[in-house]
mmCIF file of C-alpha atoms in Angstrom:
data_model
loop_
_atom_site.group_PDB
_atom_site.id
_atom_site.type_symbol
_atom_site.label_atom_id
_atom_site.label_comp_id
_atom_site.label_asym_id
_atom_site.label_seq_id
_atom_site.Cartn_x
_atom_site.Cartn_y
_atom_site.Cartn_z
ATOM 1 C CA UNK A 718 -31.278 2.696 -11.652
ATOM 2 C CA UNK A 719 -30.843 -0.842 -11.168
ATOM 3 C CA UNK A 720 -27.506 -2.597 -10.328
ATOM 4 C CA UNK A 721 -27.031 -3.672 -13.683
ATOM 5 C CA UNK A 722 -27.090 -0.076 -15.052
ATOM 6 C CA UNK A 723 -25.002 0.770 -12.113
ATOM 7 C CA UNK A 724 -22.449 -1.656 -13.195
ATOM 8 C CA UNK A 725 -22.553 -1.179 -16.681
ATOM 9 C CA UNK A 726 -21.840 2.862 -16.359
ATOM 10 C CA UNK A 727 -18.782 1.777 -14.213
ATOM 11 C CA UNK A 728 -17.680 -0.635 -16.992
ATOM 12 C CA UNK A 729 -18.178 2.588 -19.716
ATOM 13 C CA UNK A 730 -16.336 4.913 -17.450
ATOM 14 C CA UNK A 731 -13.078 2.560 -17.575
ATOM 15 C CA UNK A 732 -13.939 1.580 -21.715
ATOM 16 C CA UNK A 733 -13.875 5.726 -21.722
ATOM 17 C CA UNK A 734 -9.993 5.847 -19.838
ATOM 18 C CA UNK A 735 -9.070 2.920 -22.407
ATOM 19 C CA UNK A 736 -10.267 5.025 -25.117
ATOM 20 C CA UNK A 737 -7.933 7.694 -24.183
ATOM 21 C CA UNK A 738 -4.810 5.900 -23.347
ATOM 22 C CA UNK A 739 -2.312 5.361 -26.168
ATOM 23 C CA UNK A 740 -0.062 3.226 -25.386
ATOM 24 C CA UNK A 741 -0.569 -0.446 -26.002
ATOM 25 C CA UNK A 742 0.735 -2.180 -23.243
ATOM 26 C CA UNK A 743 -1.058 0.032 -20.887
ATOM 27 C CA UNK A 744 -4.397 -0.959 -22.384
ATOM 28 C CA UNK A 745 -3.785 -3.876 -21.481
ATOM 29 C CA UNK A 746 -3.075 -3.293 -17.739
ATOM 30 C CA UNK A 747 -6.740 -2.123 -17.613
ATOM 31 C CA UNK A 748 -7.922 -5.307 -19.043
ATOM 32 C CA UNK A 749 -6.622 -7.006 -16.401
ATOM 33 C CA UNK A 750 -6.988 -5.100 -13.564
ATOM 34 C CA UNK A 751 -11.052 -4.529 -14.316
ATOM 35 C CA UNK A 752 -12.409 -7.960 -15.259
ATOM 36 C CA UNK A 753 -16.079 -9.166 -14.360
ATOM 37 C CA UNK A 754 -14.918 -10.342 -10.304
ATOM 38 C CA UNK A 755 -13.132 -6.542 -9.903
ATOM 39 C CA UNK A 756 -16.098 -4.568 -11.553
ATOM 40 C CA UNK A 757 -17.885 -6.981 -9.284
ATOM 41 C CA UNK A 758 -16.155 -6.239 -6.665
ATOM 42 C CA UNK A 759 -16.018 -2.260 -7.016
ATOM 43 C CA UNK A 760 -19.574 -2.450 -7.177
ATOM 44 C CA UNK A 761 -20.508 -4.317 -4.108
ATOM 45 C CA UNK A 762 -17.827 -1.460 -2.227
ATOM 46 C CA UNK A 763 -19.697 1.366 -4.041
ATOM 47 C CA UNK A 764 -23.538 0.118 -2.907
ATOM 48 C CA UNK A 765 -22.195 -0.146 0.616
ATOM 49 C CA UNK A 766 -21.693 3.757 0.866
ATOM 50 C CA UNK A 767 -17.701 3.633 0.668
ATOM 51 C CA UNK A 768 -17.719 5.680 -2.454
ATOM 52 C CA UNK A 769 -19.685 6.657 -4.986
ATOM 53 C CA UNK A 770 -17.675 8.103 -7.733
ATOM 54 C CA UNK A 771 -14.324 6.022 -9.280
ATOM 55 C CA UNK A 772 -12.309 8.897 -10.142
ATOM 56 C CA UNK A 773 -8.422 8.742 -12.142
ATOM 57 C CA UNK A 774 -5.929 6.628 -11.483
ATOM 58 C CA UNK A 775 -3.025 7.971 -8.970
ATOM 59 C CA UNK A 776 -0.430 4.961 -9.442
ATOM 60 C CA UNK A 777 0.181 1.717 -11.075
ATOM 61 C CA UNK A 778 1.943 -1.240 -9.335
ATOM 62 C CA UNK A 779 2.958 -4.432 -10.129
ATOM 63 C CA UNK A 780 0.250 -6.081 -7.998
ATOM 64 C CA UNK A 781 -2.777 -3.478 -8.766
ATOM 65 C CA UNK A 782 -3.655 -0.310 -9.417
ATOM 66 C CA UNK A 783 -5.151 2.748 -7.073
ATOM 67 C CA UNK A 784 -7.123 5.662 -7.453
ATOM 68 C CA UNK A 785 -9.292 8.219 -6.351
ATOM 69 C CA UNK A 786 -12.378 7.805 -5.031
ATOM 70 C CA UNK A 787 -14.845 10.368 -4.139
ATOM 71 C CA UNK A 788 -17.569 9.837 -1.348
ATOM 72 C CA UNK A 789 -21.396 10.853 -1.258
ATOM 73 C CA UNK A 790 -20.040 13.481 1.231
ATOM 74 C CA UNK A 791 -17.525 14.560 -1.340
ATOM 75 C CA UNK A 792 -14.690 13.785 0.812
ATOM 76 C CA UNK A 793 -11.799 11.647 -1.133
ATOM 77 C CA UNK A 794 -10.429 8.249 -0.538
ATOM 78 C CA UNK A 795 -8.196 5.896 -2.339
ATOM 79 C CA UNK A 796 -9.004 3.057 -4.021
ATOM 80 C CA UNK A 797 -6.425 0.000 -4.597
ATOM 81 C CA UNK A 798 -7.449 -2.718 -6.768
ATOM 82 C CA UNK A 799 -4.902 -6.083 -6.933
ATOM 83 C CA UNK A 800 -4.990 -7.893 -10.179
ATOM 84 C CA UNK A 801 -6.071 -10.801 -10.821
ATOM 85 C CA UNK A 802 -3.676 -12.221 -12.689
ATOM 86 C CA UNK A 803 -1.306 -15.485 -12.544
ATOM 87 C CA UNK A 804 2.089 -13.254 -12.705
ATOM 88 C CA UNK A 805 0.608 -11.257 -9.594
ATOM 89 C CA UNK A 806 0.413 -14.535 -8.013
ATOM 90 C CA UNK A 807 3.545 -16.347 -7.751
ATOM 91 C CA UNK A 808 5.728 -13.841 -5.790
ATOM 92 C CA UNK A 809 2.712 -13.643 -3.088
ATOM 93 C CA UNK A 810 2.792 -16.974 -1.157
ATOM 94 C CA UNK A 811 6.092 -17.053 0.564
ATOM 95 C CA UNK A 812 4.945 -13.569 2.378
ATOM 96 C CA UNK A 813 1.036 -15.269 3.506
ATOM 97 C CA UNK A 814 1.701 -18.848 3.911
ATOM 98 C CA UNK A 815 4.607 -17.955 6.781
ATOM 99 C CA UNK A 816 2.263 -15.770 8.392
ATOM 100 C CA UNK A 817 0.660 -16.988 11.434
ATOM 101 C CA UNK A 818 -2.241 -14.709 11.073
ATOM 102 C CA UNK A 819 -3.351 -16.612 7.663
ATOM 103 C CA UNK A 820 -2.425 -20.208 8.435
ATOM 104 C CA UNK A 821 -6.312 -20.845 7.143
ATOM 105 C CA UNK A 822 -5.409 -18.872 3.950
ATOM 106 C CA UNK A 823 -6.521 -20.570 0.494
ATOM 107 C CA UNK A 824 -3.021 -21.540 -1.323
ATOM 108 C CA UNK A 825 -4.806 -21.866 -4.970
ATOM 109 C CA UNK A 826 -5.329 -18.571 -6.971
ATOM 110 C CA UNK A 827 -7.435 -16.409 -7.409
ATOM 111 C CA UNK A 828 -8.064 -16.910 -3.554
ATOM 112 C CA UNK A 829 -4.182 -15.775 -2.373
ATOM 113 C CA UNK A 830 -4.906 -12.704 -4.246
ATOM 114 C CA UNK A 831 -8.127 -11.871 -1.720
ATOM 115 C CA UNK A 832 -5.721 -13.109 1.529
ATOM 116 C CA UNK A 833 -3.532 -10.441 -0.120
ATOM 117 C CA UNK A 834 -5.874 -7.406 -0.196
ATOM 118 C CA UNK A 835 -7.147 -8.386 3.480
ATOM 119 C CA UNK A 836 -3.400 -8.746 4.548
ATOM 120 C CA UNK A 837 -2.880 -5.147 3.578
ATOM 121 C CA UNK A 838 -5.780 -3.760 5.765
ATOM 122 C CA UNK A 839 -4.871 -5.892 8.308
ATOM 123 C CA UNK A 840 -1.417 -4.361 8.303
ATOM 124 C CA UNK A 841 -2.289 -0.790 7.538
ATOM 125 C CA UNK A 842 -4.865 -1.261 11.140
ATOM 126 C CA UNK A 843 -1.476 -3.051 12.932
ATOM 127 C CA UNK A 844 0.837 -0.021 11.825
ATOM 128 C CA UNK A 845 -1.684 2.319 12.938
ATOM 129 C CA UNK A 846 -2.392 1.053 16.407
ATOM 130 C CA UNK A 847 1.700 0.919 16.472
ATOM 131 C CA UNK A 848 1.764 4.894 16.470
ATOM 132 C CA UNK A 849 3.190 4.925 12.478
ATOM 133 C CA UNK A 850 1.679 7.342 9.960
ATOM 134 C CA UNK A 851 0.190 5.623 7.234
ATOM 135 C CA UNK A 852 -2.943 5.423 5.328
ATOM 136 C CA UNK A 853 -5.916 4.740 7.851
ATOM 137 C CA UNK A 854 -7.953 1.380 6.060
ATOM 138 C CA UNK A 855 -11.675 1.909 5.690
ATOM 139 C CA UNK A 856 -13.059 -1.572 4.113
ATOM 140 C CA UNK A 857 -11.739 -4.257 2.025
ATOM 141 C CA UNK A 858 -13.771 -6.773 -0.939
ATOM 142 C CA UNK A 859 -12.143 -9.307 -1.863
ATOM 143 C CA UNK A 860 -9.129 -7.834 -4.471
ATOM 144 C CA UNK A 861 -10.136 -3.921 -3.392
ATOM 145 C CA UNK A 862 -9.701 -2.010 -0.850
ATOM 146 C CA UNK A 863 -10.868 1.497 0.145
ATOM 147 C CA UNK A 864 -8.467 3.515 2.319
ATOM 148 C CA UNK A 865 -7.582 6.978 3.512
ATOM 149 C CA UNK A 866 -6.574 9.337 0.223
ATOM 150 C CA UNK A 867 -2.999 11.141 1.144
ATOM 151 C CA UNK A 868 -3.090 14.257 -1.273
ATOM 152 C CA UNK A 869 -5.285 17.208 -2.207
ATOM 153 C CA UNK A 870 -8.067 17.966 -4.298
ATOM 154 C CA UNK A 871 -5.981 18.216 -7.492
ATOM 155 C CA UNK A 872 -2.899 15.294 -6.771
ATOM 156 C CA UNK A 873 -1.757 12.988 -4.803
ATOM 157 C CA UNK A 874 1.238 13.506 -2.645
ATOM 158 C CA UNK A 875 4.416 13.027 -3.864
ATOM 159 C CA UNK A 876 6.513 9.882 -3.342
ATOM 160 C CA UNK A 877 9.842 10.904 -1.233
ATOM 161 C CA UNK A 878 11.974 9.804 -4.448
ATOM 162 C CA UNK A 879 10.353 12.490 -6.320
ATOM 163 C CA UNK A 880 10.780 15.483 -3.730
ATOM 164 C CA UNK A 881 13.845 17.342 -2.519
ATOM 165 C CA UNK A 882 13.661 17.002 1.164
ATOM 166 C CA UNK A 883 13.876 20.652 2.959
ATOM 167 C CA UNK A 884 15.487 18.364 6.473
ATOM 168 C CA UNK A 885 17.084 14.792 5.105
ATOM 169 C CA UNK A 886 18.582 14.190 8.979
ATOM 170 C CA UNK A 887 14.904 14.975 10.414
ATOM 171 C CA UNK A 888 13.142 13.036 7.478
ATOM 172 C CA UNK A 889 15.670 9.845 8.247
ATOM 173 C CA UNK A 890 15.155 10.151 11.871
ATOM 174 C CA UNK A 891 11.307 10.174 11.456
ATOM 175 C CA UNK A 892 11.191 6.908 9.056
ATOM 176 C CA UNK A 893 13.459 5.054 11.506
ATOM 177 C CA UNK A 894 11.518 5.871 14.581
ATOM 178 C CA UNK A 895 8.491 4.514 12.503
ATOM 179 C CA UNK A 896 10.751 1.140 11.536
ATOM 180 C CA UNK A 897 10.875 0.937 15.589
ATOM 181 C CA UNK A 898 7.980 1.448 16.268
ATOM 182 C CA UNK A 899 6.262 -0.883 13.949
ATOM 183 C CA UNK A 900 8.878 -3.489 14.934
ATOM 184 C CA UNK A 901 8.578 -2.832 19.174
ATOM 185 C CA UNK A 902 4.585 -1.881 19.595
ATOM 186 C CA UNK A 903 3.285 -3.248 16.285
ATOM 187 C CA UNK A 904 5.572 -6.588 16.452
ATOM 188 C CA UNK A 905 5.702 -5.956 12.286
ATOM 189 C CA UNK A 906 8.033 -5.061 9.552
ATOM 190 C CA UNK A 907 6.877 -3.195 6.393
ATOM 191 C CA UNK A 908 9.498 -5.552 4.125
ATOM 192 C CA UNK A 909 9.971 -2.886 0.931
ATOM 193 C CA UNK A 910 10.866 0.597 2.980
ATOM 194 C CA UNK A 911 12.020 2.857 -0.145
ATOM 195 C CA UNK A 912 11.696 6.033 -1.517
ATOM 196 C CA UNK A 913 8.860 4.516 -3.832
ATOM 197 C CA UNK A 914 6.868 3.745 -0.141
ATOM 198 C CA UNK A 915 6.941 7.030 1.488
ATOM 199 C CA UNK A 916 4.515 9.946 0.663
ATOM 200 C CA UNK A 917 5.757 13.438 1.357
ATOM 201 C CA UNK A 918 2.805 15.830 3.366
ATOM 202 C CA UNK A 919 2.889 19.113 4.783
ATOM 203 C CA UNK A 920 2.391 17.431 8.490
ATOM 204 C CA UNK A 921 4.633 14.359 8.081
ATOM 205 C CA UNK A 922 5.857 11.328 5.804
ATOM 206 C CA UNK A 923 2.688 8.863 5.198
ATOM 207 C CA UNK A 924 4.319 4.798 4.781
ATOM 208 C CA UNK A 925 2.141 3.501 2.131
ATOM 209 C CA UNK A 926 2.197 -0.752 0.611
ATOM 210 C CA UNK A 927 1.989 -2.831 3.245
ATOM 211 C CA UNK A 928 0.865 -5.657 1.890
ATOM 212 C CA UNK A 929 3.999 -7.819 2.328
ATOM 213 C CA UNK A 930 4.436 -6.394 5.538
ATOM 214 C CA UNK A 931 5.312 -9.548 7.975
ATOM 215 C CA UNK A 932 4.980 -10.217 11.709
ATOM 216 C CA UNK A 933 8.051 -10.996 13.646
ATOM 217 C CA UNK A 934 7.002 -14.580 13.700
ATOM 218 C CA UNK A 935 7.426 -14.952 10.078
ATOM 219 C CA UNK A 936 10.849 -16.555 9.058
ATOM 220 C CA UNK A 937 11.836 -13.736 6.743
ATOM 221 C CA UNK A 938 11.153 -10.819 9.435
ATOM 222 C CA UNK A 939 14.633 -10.078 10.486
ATOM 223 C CA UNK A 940 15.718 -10.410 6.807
ATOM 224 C CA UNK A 941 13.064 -7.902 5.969
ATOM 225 C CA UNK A 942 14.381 -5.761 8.592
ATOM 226 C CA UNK A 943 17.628 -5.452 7.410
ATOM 227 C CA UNK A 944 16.985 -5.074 4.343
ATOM 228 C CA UNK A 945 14.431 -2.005 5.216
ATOM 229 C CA UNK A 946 17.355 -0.487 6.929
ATOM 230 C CA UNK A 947 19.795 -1.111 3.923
ATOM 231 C CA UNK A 948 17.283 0.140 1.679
ATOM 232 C CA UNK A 949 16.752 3.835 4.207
ATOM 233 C CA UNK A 950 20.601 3.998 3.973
ATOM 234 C CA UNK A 951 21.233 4.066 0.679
ATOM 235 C CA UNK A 952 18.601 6.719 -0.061
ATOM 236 C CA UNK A 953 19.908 8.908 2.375
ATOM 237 C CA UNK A 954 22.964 8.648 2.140
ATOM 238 C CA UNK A 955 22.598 10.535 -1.288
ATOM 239 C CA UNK A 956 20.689 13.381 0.521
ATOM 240 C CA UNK A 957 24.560 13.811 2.506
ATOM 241 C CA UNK A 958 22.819 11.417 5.721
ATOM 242 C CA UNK A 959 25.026 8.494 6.786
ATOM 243 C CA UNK A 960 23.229 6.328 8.513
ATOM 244 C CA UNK A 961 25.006 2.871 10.085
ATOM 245 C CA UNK A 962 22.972 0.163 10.082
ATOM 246 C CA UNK A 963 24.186 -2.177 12.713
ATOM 247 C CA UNK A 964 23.481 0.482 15.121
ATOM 248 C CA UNK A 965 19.958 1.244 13.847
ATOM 249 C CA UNK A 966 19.573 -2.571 14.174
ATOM 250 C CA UNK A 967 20.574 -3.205 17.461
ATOM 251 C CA UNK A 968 18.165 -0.119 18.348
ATOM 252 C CA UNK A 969 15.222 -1.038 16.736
ATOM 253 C CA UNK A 970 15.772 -4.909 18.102
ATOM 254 C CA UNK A 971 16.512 -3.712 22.036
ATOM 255 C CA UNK A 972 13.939 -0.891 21.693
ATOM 256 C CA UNK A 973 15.455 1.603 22.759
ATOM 257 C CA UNK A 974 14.807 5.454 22.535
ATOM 258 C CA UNK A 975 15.341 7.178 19.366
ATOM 259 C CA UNK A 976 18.828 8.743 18.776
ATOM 260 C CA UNK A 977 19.681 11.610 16.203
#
């Protein structure tokens, strides 16, 4: 089969999801999010031996899309596509251009929106190396990238805004620990910690979109920070944990050990 037919099958499995989907407006978010560069794109990812099957969708985003992929070896990952649109576009800059690590970035679009996807895998590999549980990155194409699939064979797993939590003080004690470490080994801030972030597992919460995650050189990292810790507090302070934030702060900044 040549890459042409390869290509074309991938463009009638997605005309086949269209087909299905009801709803107008969400027609359109396929539209944009597989144009020629993204099929493009997917394809160049798929003959490189990341995966070889583009399974369903597990979540839609403002900035992309992801789903599942399955390998040659059958094992799963996940697949996040950014689209290539102009509204994607315009929040993006303020958290790239301040960056140190993409001072060489392009500023003009649809360029930002590559910077974007390779900002994510950078930060996804910066977390990691930082001891924090999140999804391990595997390879990035311009707008795609291919990481580790958190989930089973039939769904993915649960966002922590969708789950009752069996331990809320051991749950909120985990996340911040992560915050700390991120912000003392990984010299990073995530910039959106919510409910919506954090996958729920068996072994332990999984911090997913880090794409406007920010070094501590950036100008809006301590602003991020707070706000990460405002964001934790709210949330659990509905599951009956209070949480005080100028404490967690002054923790996370000195680095010291984790409290309960």
């Amino acid at each position: 089969m040549s890459h042409e037919q390869k290509l074309r099958g991938f463009e009638r499995e997605i005309e086949s999801w269209k087909i299905r989907i009801k709803d107008a407006n969400d027609r359109k978010t396929y539209d944009e999010v597989f144009d020629r560069q993204t099929l493009l794109a997917i394809y160049k990812l798929f003959s490189d031996g990341f995966f070889d099957i583009l399974d369903f969708p597990i979540s839609t985003g403002k900035e992309g899309n992801v789903f599942r992929g399955i390998t040659r070896a059958g094992d799963y990952v996940a697949v996040k596509i950014y689209r290539l649109s102009t509204s994607t576009f315009r929040d993006l800059g303020k958290y790239i251009l301040g960056d140190p690590r993409f001072k060489k970035a392009a500023k003009r679009f649809p360029q930002i929106i590559f910077s974007w996807a390779q900002k994510e895998y950078s930060n996804l590999e910066r977390f990691s190396k930082a001891g924090v549980r999140v999804p391990e990155p595997i390879a990035v194409h311009r707008n795609v990238l291919v990481m580790e699939y958190i989930g089973n064979e039939y769904m993915p797993a649960p966002k922590m805004k969708d789950v009752i939590l069996e331990d809320p003080n051991a749950t909120a004690e985990y996340l911040l620990e992560s915050v700390k470490n991120a912000y003392s080994r990984g010299h990073i801030v995530h910039g959106d910690m919510s409910e919506y972030n954090v996958l729920m597992t068996e072994d332990a919460p999984v911090i997913i979109d880090l794409a406007q995650a920010v070094v501590l050189d950036h100008w809006m990292s301590q602003e991020l920070l707070e706000r990460d810790i405002t964001n934790l507090a709210r949330f659990f302070r509905k599951a009956g944990v209070m949480i005080d934030e100028k404490e967690q702060l002054g923790r996370i900044r000195g680095g010291e050990t984790a409290t309960s």
